[in-house]
CSV table of C-alpha atoms (C1' of nucleotides) in Angstrom, one decimal:
chain,number,residue,atom,x,y,z
J,24,MET,CA,105.9,49.5,113.1
J,25,HIS,CA,106.8,52.3,110.9
J,26,ILE,CA,105.8,56.0,110.9
J,27,GLY,CA,102.9,55.7,108.5
J,28,GLU,CA,101.2,53.3,110.4
J,29,PHE,CA,102.1,55.1,113.8
J,30,ALA,CA,100.8,58.3,112.3
J,31,LYS,CA,97.6,57.0,111.5
J,32,ARG,CA,97.1,55.3,114.9
J,33,SER,CA,98.3,57.8,117.1
J,34,GLY,CA,96.6,60.4,114.7
J,35,ILE,CA,99.9,62.6,114.6
J,36,SER,CA,101.1,63.7,111.1
J,37,GLU,CA,104.4,62.3,110.1
J,38,ARG,CA,105.5,66.0,109.8
J,39,MET,CA,104.9,66.1,113.6
J,40,LEU,CA,106.3,62.6,114.6
J,41,ARG,CA,109.6,63.7,112.9
J,42,TYR,CA,109.4,67.2,114.5
J,43,TYR,CA,108.9,65.4,117.9
J,44,GLU,CA,112.2,63.6,117.6
J,45,SER,CA,113.9,66.7,116.3
J,46,ARG,CA,112.9,68.1,119.7
J,47,GLY,CA,113.6,65.2,121.8
J,48,VAL,CA,110.5,64.1,122.8
J,49,LEU,CA,110.0,61.0,121.0
J,50,THR,CA,112.9,58.7,119.5
J,51,PRO,CA,111.9,55.9,118.2
J,52,ARG,CA,114.4,53.0,117.3
J,53,ARG,CA,115.9,52.6,113.7
J,54,SER,CA,116.0,49.7,111.6
J,55,ASP,CA,119.2,48.8,109.8
J,56,ALA,CA,118.3,50.8,106.9
J,57,GLY,CA,117.5,53.9,108.9
J,58,TYR,CA,113.5,53.6,109.2
J,59,ARG,CA,111.8,54.6,112.3
J,60,GLN,CA,110.6,51.9,114.5
J,61,TYR,CA,107.9,52.9,116.7
J,62,SER,CA,106.5,50.9,119.7
J,63,GLU,CA,103.5,50.6,121.7
J,64,ALA,CA,105.2,52.4,124.4
J,65,ASP,CA,105.8,55.0,122.1
J,66,LEU,CA,102.1,55.8,121.3
J,67,GLN,CA,101.5,56.5,124.7
J,68,GLN,CA,104.3,58.6,125.0
J,69,ALA,CA,103.3,60.6,121.3
J,70,THR,CA,100.0,61.1,122.9
J,71,LEU,CA,101.2,62.3,126.3
J,72,VAL,CA,103.6,64.7,124.6
J,73,ARG,CA,100.6,66.2,122.4
J,74,GLN,CA,98.3,66.4,125.1
J,75,LEU,CA,100.6,68.4,127.0
J,76,ASN,CA,102.0,70.4,124.1
J,77,GLU,CA,98.3,71.4,123.2
J,78,ALA,CA,97.7,72.4,126.6
J,79,GLY,CA,100.3,75.0,126.2
J,80,LEU,CA,103.5,73.5,127.3
J,81,LYS,CA,106.1,74.2,124.8
J,82,LEU,CA,108.2,71.0,123.5
J,83,ASP,CA,111.3,72.0,125.2
J,84,SER,CA,109.4,71.8,128.8
J,85,VAL,CA,107.9,68.6,127.8
J,86,ALA,CA,111.1,67.3,126.8
J,87,LEU,CA,112.1,68.5,130.3
J,88,LEU,CA,109.1,66.6,132.1
J,89,LEU,CA,109.2,63.4,130.1
J,90,PRO,CA,111.8,61.6,132.2
J,91,CYS,CA,109.6,62.4,135.1
J,92,LEU,CA,106.3,61.0,133.7
J,93,VAL,CA,107.2,58.1,131.6
J,94,ASP,CA,108.5,55.9,134.8
J,95,ASP,CA,106.1,54.4,137.1
J,96,ALA,CA,108.4,54.8,140.1
J,97,PRO,CA,109.9,58.2,139.1
J,98,HIS,CA,113.2,59.3,139.7
J,99,PHE,CA,113.7,62.6,141.4
J,100,ASP,CA,117.0,63.2,140.3
J,101,PRO,CA,116.0,65.3,137.1
J,102,CYS,CA,112.8,66.1,138.5
J,103,ASP,CA,114.5,68.1,141.0
J,104,ARG,CA,116.9,69.5,138.3
J,105,VAL,CA,114.0,70.9,136.8
J,106,ARG,CA,111.7,71.8,139.8
J,107,ALA,CA,111.8,75.5,139.4
J,108,THR,CA,111.0,75.0,135.8
J,109,LEU,CA,107.9,72.9,136.5
J,110,ALA,CA,106.7,75.4,139.3
J,111,ASN,CA,106.7,78.2,136.4
J,112,GLU,CA,105.0,75.9,134.4
J,113,LEU,CA,102.5,75.3,136.5
J,114,SER,CA,101.5,78.8,137.7
J,115,ALA,CA,101.4,79.7,133.9
J,116,LEU,CA,99.2,77.2,133.2
J,117,ASP,CA,96.9,77.9,136.2
J,118,GLN,CA,97.1,81.6,134.7
J,119,LYS,CA,96.1,80.2,131.4
J,120,LEU,CA,93.5,78.1,132.8
J,121,ASP,CA,91.8,81.3,134.4
J,122,ALA,CA,91.9,83.2,131.1
J,123,LEU,CA,90.3,80.3,129.4
J,124,GLN,CA,87.4,80.0,131.7
J,125,GLN,CA,86.9,83.4,131.5
J,126,SER,CA,86.9,83.5,127.9
J,127,ARG,CA,84.8,80.0,128.0
J,128,ALA,CA,81.9,82.0,130.2
J,129,ARG,CA,82.0,85.1,128.4
J,130,LEU,CA,81.6,83.2,125.1
J,131,ALA,CA,78.9,80.7,126.6
J,132,ARG,CA,77.2,83.7,127.7
J,133,LEU,CA,77.6,85.2,124.6
J,134,VAL,CA,76.0,82.0,122.9
J,135,ASP,CA,73.1,82.2,124.7
J,136,GLN,CA,72.1,85.6,124.2
J,137,VAL,CA,72.4,84.9,120.6
J,138,LYS,CA,70.2,81.6,121.3
J,139,ASN,CA,67.7,83.8,123.0
J,140,ALA,CA,67.6,86.3,120.6
J,141,VAL,CA,65.9,84.1,117.9
U,12,MET,CA,96.3,109.6,125.1
U,13,HIS,CA,99.0,108.7,122.5
U,14,ILE,CA,100.1,105.2,122.2
U,15,GLY,CA,103.6,105.6,124.6
U,16,GLU,CA,101.1,106.4,127.6
U,17,PHE,CA,98.7,103.8,126.7
U,18,ALA,CA,101.1,101.1,126.2
U,19,LYS,CA,102.2,102.0,129.9
U,20,ARG,CA,98.9,102.2,131.1
U,21,SER,CA,97.3,98.9,129.5
U,22,GLY,CA,100.8,96.9,129.8
U,23,ILE,CA,100.5,96.2,126.0
U,24,SER,CA,103.7,96.8,124.0
U,25,GLU,CA,103.6,99.4,121.5
U,26,ARG,CA,104.6,96.7,119.2
U,27,MET,CA,101.6,94.7,119.8
U,28,LEU,CA,99.0,97.9,120.0
U,29,ARG,CA,100.3,98.3,116.3
U,30,TYR,CA,99.7,94.8,115.6
U,31,TYR,CA,96.1,94.7,117.0
U,32,GLU,CA,95.5,97.8,114.9
U,33,SER,CA,96.8,96.0,111.9
U,34,ARG,CA,94.5,93.0,112.9
U,35,GLY,CA,91.6,94.9,113.5
U,36,VAL,CA,91.2,94.5,117.0
U,37,LEU,CA,91.7,97.6,118.4
U,38,THR,CA,91.3,101.0,115.9
U,39,PRO,CA,92.4,104.1,117.6
U,40,ARG,CA,91.1,107.8,116.5
U,41,ARG,CA,94.2,109.4,114.8
U,42,SER,CA,95.0,112.9,114.6
U,43,ASP,CA,95.5,115.5,112.1
U,44,ALA,CA,99.1,114.4,112.1
U,45,GLY,CA,98.5,110.6,112.1
U,46,TYR,CA,99.2,110.3,115.7
U,47,ARG,CA,97.3,107.4,117.2
U,48,GLN,CA,94.4,108.6,120.0
U,49,TYR,CA,93.7,106.2,122.4
U,50,SER,CA,90.3,106.6,124.5
U,51,GLU,CA,89.2,105.0,127.7
U,52,ALA,CA,87.1,102.9,125.9
U,53,ASP,CA,90.1,101.5,124.0
U,54,LEU,CA,91.8,100.6,127.2
U,55,GLN,CA,88.9,98.0,128.2
U,56,GLN,CA,88.7,96.9,124.9
U,57,ALA,CA,92.8,96.7,124.7
U,58,THR,CA,92.2,94.4,128.1
U,59,LEU,CA,89.4,92.2,126.8
U,60,VAL,CA,91.4,91.6,123.4
U,61,ARG,CA,94.5,90.7,125.3
U,62,GLN,CA,92.5,88.3,127.5
U,63,LEU,CA,90.8,86.4,124.7
U,64,ASN,CA,93.8,86.5,122.7
U,65,GLU,CA,96.0,84.9,125.8
U,66,ALA,CA,93.4,82.4,126.4
U,67,GLY,CA,93.9,81.1,122.9
U,68,LEU,CA,91.7,82.6,120.5
U,69,LYS,CA,93.5,83.9,117.3
U,70,LEU,CA,93.3,87.8,116.9
U,71,ASP,CA,91.1,87.1,113.9
U,72,SER,CA,88.5,85.6,115.9
U,73,VAL,CA,88.6,88.2,118.4
U,74,ALA,CA,87.8,90.3,115.8
U,75,LEU,CA,84.7,88.5,114.5
U,76,LEU,CA,83.4,88.5,118.2
U,77,LEU,CA,84.3,92.1,119.3
U,78,PRO,CA,81.2,93.6,117.8
U,79,CYS,CA,79.3,91.2,120.2
U,80,LEU,CA,80.8,92.2,123.3
U,81,VAL,CA,81.7,95.7,123.2
U,82,ASP,CA,78.0,96.9,123.5
U,83,ASP,CA,76.0,96.7,126.7
U,84,ALA,CA,72.9,95.9,124.4
U,85,PRO,CA,74.5,93.6,121.9
U,86,HIS,CA,72.8,93.8,118.3
U,87,PHE,CA,72.8,90.5,117.0
U,88,ASP,CA,73.2,90.8,113.3
U,89,PRO,CA,76.7,90.7,113.4
U,90,CYS,CA,76.3,88.0,116.0
U,91,ASP,CA,74.0,85.7,114.1
U,92,ARG,CA,76.9,85.9,111.2
U,93,VAL,CA,79.4,84.6,113.0
U,94,ARG,CA,77.5,81.9,115.4
U,95,ALA,CA,79.0,78.9,113.9
U,96,THR,CA,82.3,80.5,114.5
U,97,LEU,CA,81.3,81.3,118.1
U,98,ALA,CA,80.2,77.7,118.8
U,99,ASN,CA,83.6,76.1,117.1
U,100,GLU,CA,85.8,78.3,119.2
U,101,LEU,CA,83.5,77.1,122.1
U,102,SER,CA,84.1,73.7,121.8
U,103,ALA,CA,87.8,74.0,120.7
U,104,LEU,CA,88.1,76.0,124.1
U,105,ASP,CA,86.5,73.2,126.0
U,106,GLN,CA,88.7,71.1,124.8
U,107,LYS,CA,91.8,72.9,125.2
U,108,LEU,CA,90.3,73.5,128.9
U,109,ASP,CA,90.3,69.7,129.4
U,110,ALA,CA,93.5,69.4,128.0
U,111,LEU,CA,94.9,72.3,130.4
U,112,GLN,CA,93.0,70.8,133.2
U,113,GLN,CA,94.4,67.0,132.7
U,114,SER,CA,98.1,68.8,132.4
U,115,ARG,CA,97.7,70.8,135.4
U,116,ALA,CA,96.6,68.0,137.6
U,117,ARG,CA,99.5,65.6,136.2
U,118,LEU,CA,102.0,68.6,136.8
U,119,ALA,CA,100.4,69.3,140.2
U,120,ARG,CA,100.9,65.6,141.0
U,121,LEU,CA,104.3,65.7,139.9
U,122,VAL,CA,105.0,68.7,142.2
U,123,ASP,CA,103.8,66.9,145.1
U,124,GLN,CA,105.6,63.8,144.4
U,125,VAL,CA,108.9,66.2,144.4
U,126,LYS,CA,108.3,68.0,147.3
U,127,ASN,CA,107.4,64.8,149.3
U,128,ALA,CA,110.4,63.1,147.8
U,129,VAL,CA,112.8,65.6,149.5
V,21,DA,C1',115.1,43.3,87.9
V,22,DT,C1',111.7,46.9,87.8
V,23,DT,C1',107.5,49.1,89.7
V,24,DG,C1',105.2,51.1,93.6
V,25,DA,C1',104.5,52.4,98.1
V,26,DC,C1',107.0,54.1,101.9
V,27,DC,C1',110.8,55.7,104.2
V,28,DT,C1',114.9,59.1,104.3
V,29,DT,C1',116.3,64.1,104.8
V,30,DA,C1',116.7,68.7,103.7
V,31,DA,C1',114.6,72.8,102.5
V,32,DC,C1',111.2,76.3,101.2
V,33,DA,C1',106.8,78.4,103.0
V,34,DG,C1',103.3,80.0,105.8
V,35,DC,C1',101.0,81.4,110.1
V,36,DA,C1',100.8,84.0,114.5
V,37,DC,C1',103.0,86.4,117.7
V,38,DT,C1',106.8,89.6,119.1
V,39,DG,C1',111.2,92.4,119.2
V,40,DT,C1',114.3,95.6,116.9
V,41,DC,C1',115.7,98.8,114.3
V,42,DA,C1',116.1,102.8,110.5
V,43,DG,C1',114.5,106.7,108.2
V,44,DG,C1',111.5,110.4,108.8
V,45,DC,C1',107.5,113.4,110.1
V,46,DC,C1',105.6,116.2,114.6
V,47,DG,C1',105.4,119.0,118.5
V,48,DC,C1',107.0,121.3,122.3
V,49,DA,C1',111.0,123.7,124.9
V,50,DG,C1',114.4,126.9,125.2
B,23,DC,C1',114.6,127.8,114.5
B,24,DT,C1',117.0,123.8,116.6
B,25,DG,C1',116.9,119.9,119.4
B,26,DC,C1',115.2,116.3,121.4
B,27,DG,C1',111.6,112.9,122.7
B,28,DG,C1',107.7,111.0,120.7
B,29,DC,C1',105.1,109.1,116.8
B,30,DC,C1',105.1,107.0,111.8
B,31,DT,C1',105.7,103.0,108.6
B,32,DG,C1',108.1,99.6,106.8
B,33,DA,C1',111.5,95.8,107.3
B,34,DC,C1',114.0,92.0,109.3
B,35,DA,C1',114.8,88.9,112.7
B,36,DG,C1',113.5,84.9,115.3
B,37,DT,C1',110.5,81.3,117.7
B,38,DG,C1',107.1,77.5,117.4
B,39,DC,C1',104.5,75.2,114.9
B,40,DT,C1',103.0,72.6,110.4
B,41,DG,C1',102.4,71.5,105.8
B,42,DT,C1',104.5,70.4,101.3
B,43,DT,C1',107.9,69.1,98.0
B,44,DA,C1',112.1,67.5,95.8
B,45,DA,C1',115.7,64.1,95.7
B,46,DG,C1',117.0,60.2,96.8
B,47,DG,C1',117.1,55.1,99.5
B,48,DT,C1',114.0,50.8,100.7
B,49,DC,C1',111.4,46.6,100.7
B,50,DA,C1',108.0,43.7,99.0
B,51,DA,C1',106.1,41.7,95.2
B,52,DT,C1',106.0,41.0,90.5
DNA sequence: ATTGACCTTAACAGCACTGTCAGGCCGCAG
DNA sequence: CTGCGGCCTGACAGTGCTGTTAAGGTCAAT
């Protein structure tokens, strides 16, 4: 499918799809005329990319991890190469998770206070 | 204390402290000469701001919430005013938390695979 | 062949954040 | 009073992401 339909189905703007491609995290085939041709597999990958990105991973990191995540039987050559990166991302993720949970708790408590005060 | 010492003690760069001030999330007193004079209370507040910000809240949102978080006995007038904002931030936070946890699990699983493959 | 919807790239623009640097003021030590 | 270190503001830079717009090619249908 072309980018317009794909954007609707994935919920990702055309702008961001092109950006994803420029960052090497989603590279659809091209028609003879140069039109991007997205597949069903691209749909899953796009969603995965979006989720990882929204979770705080930069697209560069996503690009590194992607080869390890797409295959059902992962090949570890590239994974091994980026293991350090991976570990860093993971601990950064944990840290962010902690901060996020603390903030969440704080805000939730605040919401409760507001509600009870009414 | 002046900004240099405060930066060291808080672990926040002078640049970011000035930025915080420009965004209205940390407003130290000024000496006659215009020097920023940070207090111990500012230290707590700066840490709070940093935590909330690192957790994904924009400084605008932090600025809105701050009046509700600083006092021991919160006054609800401003809180009431920003309750909708608060709720939105909270659900956004939950969403982010979910994404983050999913990513974390995915990455952790990946790390395990890599480790076991060696 | 023309039209209109859809696609292409390239560029400008903006936000949020962060570093750095320049030009200048302040304040204390010598 | 001179110097030096610290502070001030303002501006430029750069990254990551995102929207918008301009100029132009493609395609299906009329």
